Structures are given as structure tokens and as C-alpha cells.
Coordinates of N, CA, C and O in Angstrom, one line a residue:
M3 N 5.5 19.0 13.9 CA 4.4 18.1 13.9 C 4.1 17.6 12.4 O 4.1 18.4 11.5
D4 N 4.0 16.3 12.3 CA 3.7 15.7 10.9 C 2.3 15.3 10.8 O 1.6 14.9 11.9
S5 N 1.7 15.3 9.7 CA 0.2 14.9 9.5 C 0.1 13.5 8.7 O 0.9 13.4 7.8
Y6 N -0.6 12.7 9.2 CA -0.9 11.4 8.6 C -2.4 11.0 8.5 O -3.2 11.3 9.4
L7 N -2.7 10.4 7.5 CA -4.0 9.7 7.5 C -3.8 8.2 7.9 O -2.9 7.6 7.4
V8 N -4.5 7.9 9.0 CA -4.3 6.5 9.6 C -5.7 5.8 9.1 O -6.6 6.3 9.5
C9 N -5.5 4.8 8.3 CA -6.8 4.0 7.8 C -6.5 2.6 8.2 O -5.4 2.0 8.2
Y10 N -7.6 1.8 8.5 CA -7.4 0.5 8.8 C -8.6 -0.4 8.4 O -9.6 0.1 8.2
D11 N -8.3 -1.6 8.4 CA -9.2 -2.7 8.1 C -8.8 -3.8 9.1 O -7.9 -4.5 8.9
I12 N -9.7 -4.0 10.0 CA -9.6 -4.9 11.1 C -10.6 -5.9 11.1 O -11.8 -5.6 11.0
S13 N -10.3 -7.2 11.1 CA -11.2 -8.2 10.9 C -11.9 -8.7 12.2 O -12.9 -9.5 12.0
D14 N -11.6 -8.4 13.2 CA -12.2 -8.7 14.6 C -12.8 -7.5 15.3 O -12.1 -6.5 15.4
A15 N -14.0 -7.7 15.8 CA -14.8 -6.5 16.4 C -14.0 -6.1 17.6 O -13.9 -4.8 17.8
K16 N -13.5 -6.9 18.5 CA -12.8 -6.5 19.6 C -11.5 -5.7 19.3 O -11.2 -4.6 20.0
R17 N -10.7 -6.2 18.4 CA -9.4 -5.5 17.9 C -9.9 -4.2 17.2 O -9.2 -3.2 17.4
L18 N -10.9 -4.1 16.6 CA -11.4 -2.9 15.8 C -11.7 -1.8 16.8 O -11.2 -0.7 16.6
R19 N -12.4 -2.1 18.0 CA -12.7 -1.1 18.9 C -11.5 -0.6 19.7 O -11.2 0.6 19.8
K20 N -10.4 -1.6 19.8 CA -9.2 -1.1 20.5 C -8.4 -0.3 19.6 O -7.8 0.7 20.0
V21 N -8.4 -0.5 18.2 CA -7.6 0.2 17.3 C -8.4 1.6 17.2 O -7.7 2.7 17.1
A22 N -9.6 1.7 17.2 CA -10.3 3.0 17.1 C -10.0 3.9 18.3 O -9.7 5.1 18.1
R23 N -10.1 3.2 19.5 CA -9.6 4.0 20.6 C -8.3 4.5 20.7 O -8.0 5.6 21.1
C24 N -7.3 3.6 20.2 CA -6.1 4.1 20.2 C -5.9 5.3 19.2 O -5.2 6.3 19.5
C25 N -6.5 5.2 18.0 CA -6.4 6.3 17.2 C -7.1 7.6 17.6 O -6.5 8.8 17.3
E26 N -8.0 7.4 18.3 CA -8.8 8.6 19.1 C -7.7 9.3 20.0 O -7.9 10.5 20.2
D27 N -6.8 8.7 20.6 CA -6.0 9.3 21.4 C -5.0 10.2 20.6 O -4.3 11.0 21.3
Y28 N -4.7 9.9 19.3 CA -3.7 10.7 18.6 C -4.3 11.5 17.4 O -3.5 12.3 16.8
G29 N -5.5 11.4 17.1 CA -6.1 12.2 16.1 C -7.7 12.3 16.0 O -8.2 12.1 17.1
Y30 N -8.1 12.7 14.9 CA -9.5 13.1 14.7 C -10.1 12.2 13.7 O -9.6 12.0 12.6
R31 N -11.1 11.5 14.0 CA -11.9 10.7 13.1 C -12.4 11.4 11.9 O -13.1 12.5 12.1
K32 N -12.1 11.1 10.7 CA -12.6 11.7 9.5 C -13.8 10.8 8.9 O -14.6 11.3 8.3
Q33 N -13.4 9.4 8.9 CA -14.5 8.5 8.5 C -14.5 7.3 9.5 O -13.8 7.4 10.5
L34 N -15.3 6.4 9.3 CA -15.4 5.2 10.3 C -14.0 4.7 10.5 O -13.7 4.4 11.7
S35 N -13.2 4.5 9.6 CA -11.9 3.9 9.8 C -10.7 4.6 9.3 O -9.7 4.2 8.9
V36 N -11.0 6.0 9.3 CA -9.9 7.0 8.8 C -9.7 8.1 9.8 O -10.8 8.8 10.2
F37 N -8.6 8.2 10.3 CA -8.2 9.3 11.3 C -7.2 10.3 10.6 O -6.2 9.9 9.9
L38 N -7.3 11.6 10.8 CA -6.3 12.5 10.6 C -5.4 12.7 11.8 O -6.1 13.2 13.0
C39 N -4.2 12.4 11.9 CA -3.4 12.5 13.0 C -2.1 13.5 12.8 O -1.5 13.4 11.8
R40 N -2.1 14.5 13.7 CA -1.0 15.4 13.6 C -0.2 15.2 14.9 O -0.6 15.4 16.0
V41 N 1.0 14.5 14.7 CA 1.8 14.0 15.8 C 3.2 14.4 15.6 O 3.8 14.6 14.5
S42 N 3.9 14.4 16.7 CA 5.4 14.6 16.7 C 6.0 13.2 16.2 O 5.3 12.2 16.3
T43 N 7.3 13.3 15.9 CA 7.9 12.0 15.6 C 7.8 11.0 16.8 O 7.6 9.7 16.6
T44 N 8.0 11.4 18.0 CA 7.8 10.4 19.1 C 6.6 9.8 19.3 O 6.4 8.6 19.5
D45 N 5.5 10.8 19.1 CA 4.2 10.2 19.2 C 3.8 9.3 18.0 O 3.0 8.3 18.2
F46 N 4.3 9.5 16.8 CA 4.1 8.7 15.8 C 4.6 7.2 16.0 O 4.0 6.2 15.7
V47 N 5.8 7.2 16.7 CA 6.3 5.9 17.0 C 5.6 5.2 18.1 O 5.2 4.1 18.1
R48 N 5.1 6.0 19.0 CA 4.2 5.4 20.0 C 2.9 4.9 19.4 O 2.4 3.8 19.8
L49 N 2.3 5.7 18.6 CA 1.0 5.3 17.8 C 1.3 3.9 17.1 O 0.6 3.0 17.3
R50 N 2.4 3.8 16.4 CA 2.6 2.7 15.6 C 2.8 1.4 16.5 O 2.3 0.3 16.2
S51 N 3.6 1.7 17.4 CA 3.9 0.7 18.5 C 2.6 0.2 19.2 O 2.4 -1.1 19.3
R52 N 1.8 1.0 19.6 CA 0.5 0.7 20.3 C -0.4 -0.2 19.3 O -0.9 -1.3 19.6
L53 N -0.5 0.3 18.1 CA -1.2 -0.5 17.0 C -0.6 -1.8 16.7 O -1.3 -2.8 16.5
Y54 N 0.6 -1.8 16.7 CA 1.4 -3.1 16.4 C 1.0 -4.2 17.4 O 0.8 -5.4 17.1
D55 N 0.9 -3.6 18.6 CA 0.6 -4.7 19.7 C -0.9 -5.2 19.6 O -1.2 -6.1 20.3
I56 N -1.8 -4.3 19.0 CA -3.2 -4.6 19.0 C -3.6 -5.5 17.9 O -4.3 -6.5 18.0
I57 N -3.0 -5.3 16.7 CA -3.5 -5.9 15.5 C -3.0 -7.3 15.3 O -2.0 -7.7 16.1
D58 N -3.7 -8.1 14.5 CA -3.2 -9.4 14.2 C -2.4 -9.2 12.8 O -3.1 -8.8 11.8
L59 N -1.2 -9.3 12.7 CA -0.4 -9.0 11.5 C -0.8 -9.9 10.3 O -0.5 -9.5 9.2
N60 N -1.5 -11.0 10.6 CA -1.8 -11.9 9.4 C -3.2 -11.6 8.9 O -3.6 -12.0 7.8
E61 N -4.0 -10.8 9.8 CA -5.5 -10.7 9.2 C -5.8 -9.2 9.0 O -6.7 -8.9 8.4
D62 N -5.1 -8.3 9.8 CA -5.5 -6.9 9.8 C -4.5 -5.9 9.0 O -3.3 -6.5 8.7
Q63 N -4.8 -4.8 8.8 CA -3.9 -3.9 8.0 C -4.2 -2.4 8.6 O -5.3 -2.1 8.8
V64 N -3.2 -1.7 8.8 CA -3.2 -0.3 9.1 C -2.3 0.4 8.1 O -1.2 0.0 7.9
L65 N -2.8 1.5 7.5 CA -2.1 2.3 6.6 C -1.7 3.6 7.2 O -2.5 4.3 7.9
F66 N -0.4 4.2 7.2 CA -0.1 5.5 7.6 C 0.4 6.1 6.3 O 1.3 5.8 5.7
I67 N -0.5 7.2 6.0 CA -0.3 8.0 4.8 C 0.1 9.3 5.1 O -0.5 10.1 5.6
P68 N 1.5 9.6 4.9 CA 2.0 11.0 5.3 C 1.2 12.0 4.3 O 1.1 11.8 3.1
L69 N 0.9 13.2 5.0 CA 0.3 14.3 4.3 C 1.3 15.5 4.4 O 1.8 15.7 5.5
T70 N 1.3 16.3 3.4 CA 2.0 17.6 3.3 C 1.0 18.6 3.8 O -0.3 18.5 3.7
E71 N 1.6 19.7 4.2 CA 0.7 20.9 4.6 C -0.3 21.3 3.5 O -1.4 21.7 3.8
S72 N 0.4 21.5 2.3 CA -0.4 22.0 1.2 C -1.4 21.0 0.9 O -2.5 21.4 0.4
G73 N -1.2 19.6 1.0 CA -2.2 18.6 0.6 C -3.5 18.8 1.6 O -4.6 18.6 1.3
L74 N -3.1 19.1 2.9 CA -4.1 19.2 3.9 C -5.1 20.4 3.5 O -6.3 20.3 3.7
H75 N -4.5 21.5 3.0 CA -5.3 22.6 2.6 C -6.1 22.4 1.4 O -7.1 23.1 1.2
R76 N -5.8 21.4 0.6 CA -6.4 21.0 -0.7 C -7.3 19.9 -0.6 O -8.0 19.4 -1.5
M77 N -7.6 19.4 0.6 CA -8.4 18.3 1.0 C -9.8 18.7 0.5 O -10.4 19.7 0.8
E78 N -10.5 17.7 -0.1 CA -11.9 18.0 -0.7 C -12.8 16.7 -0.2 O -12.3 15.7 0.1
S79 N -14.0 17.0 -0.2 CA -15.0 15.9 0.2 C -16.2 16.0 -0.8 O -16.6 17.0 -1.3
L80 N -16.8 14.8 -1.0 CA -18.2 14.7 -1.7 C -19.1 14.3 -0.6 O -18.8 13.5 0.1
G81 N -20.3 14.7 -0.7 CA -21.3 14.3 0.3 C -21.2 15.1 1.6 O -20.9 16.4 1.5
R82 N -21.2 14.6 2.7 CA -21.1 15.3 4.0 C -19.8 16.0 4.0 O -18.8 15.5 3.5
P83 N -19.9 17.3 4.4 CA -18.6 18.0 4.5 C -17.7 17.5 5.6 O -18.2 17.0 6.6
T84 N -16.5 17.8 5.4 CA -15.5 17.4 6.4 C -15.1 18.6 7.1 O -15.2 19.8 6.7
D85 N -14.6 18.5 8.4 CA -14.2 19.6 9.2 C -12.9 20.2 8.5 O -12.0 19.5 8.1
A86 N -12.9 21.5 8.4 CA -11.7 22.1 7.8 C -10.4 21.9 8.7 O -10.6 21.8 9.9
H87 N -9.3 21.6 8.0 CA -8.1 21.5 8.8 C -7.7 22.7 9.4 O -7.8 23.9 8.6
D88 N -7.3 22.9 10.5 CA -7.0 24.2 11.2 C -5.5 24.0 11.7 O -5.1 23.1 12.4
K89 N -4.8 25.1 11.2 CA -3.3 25.1 11.6 C -3.1 25.0 13.0 O -2.0 24.5 13.5
N90 N -4.0 25.4 13.8 CA -3.8 25.6 15.2 C -4.4 24.3 16.1 O -4.5 24.3 17.3
D91 N -4.8 23.3 15.3 CA -5.3 22.2 15.9 C -4.2 21.5 16.7 O -3.0 21.5 16.4
V92 N -4.6 21.0 17.9 CA -3.7 20.4 18.9 C -4.2 19.2 19.4 O -5.3 19.0 19.6
V93 N -3.4 18.1 19.4 CA -3.7 16.7 19.8 C -3.0 16.6 21.2 O -1.7 16.7 21.3
M94 N -3.8 16.2 22.2 CA -3.3 16.1 23.5 C -3.4 14.6 23.8 O -4.4 14.1 23.7
V95 N -2.3 14.0 24.3 CA -2.3 12.6 24.6 C -2.1 12.5 26.2 O -1.0 13.1 26.6
V96 N -3.0 12.0 26.9 CA -2.7 12.0 28.3 C -2.3 10.5 28.8 O -2.7 9.7 28.3

């Protein structure tokens, strides 16, 4: 399983909701448009493909930022606390 921060900036409210629902299928919301996704290579391809079909390539942007295991354990936050990364977290896609 690989870990990614998936961050997005979507200009249309309808597409924004679709992108958020898609990301919820693969990860955990960390902020309004930031998700932590722990996915297999196959699921990463599926996630990218679904998002590609939703967004407007001329107006929207989705970033996939790969994270290392050590980077996840060093994650910090200011303000509201973030949920600690758990090595046993499992993402189920139905």
C-alpha cells in the first residue's frame, strides 16, 4: 500500500461534490480539500481515472503527493489536532 495526499481545487460546485465523494471512497478527509489515501497500485490507477473523468482539465486541479511511511509518522498540525496515522488503517472500496 502506498500513501498519498490528494489535494484539489475545483471551480464548479457540482464537480467539487463529485470529487469529494470519489476521494471519500479511497481515503480519509484531513481538511476540506485534502485527503490521505492509502491505496494499492491498482486502486491508485482507479482513483486517478475516476477523477480524470470528473474534473475539467482546463479549470480544475488535483494533486497527488506521495508520502513515505516515515513522513506519515512525522506529520504535525497547528490548530485543531489531526487524527494520528495508524499502521493498521484499512481503506475498503465497495
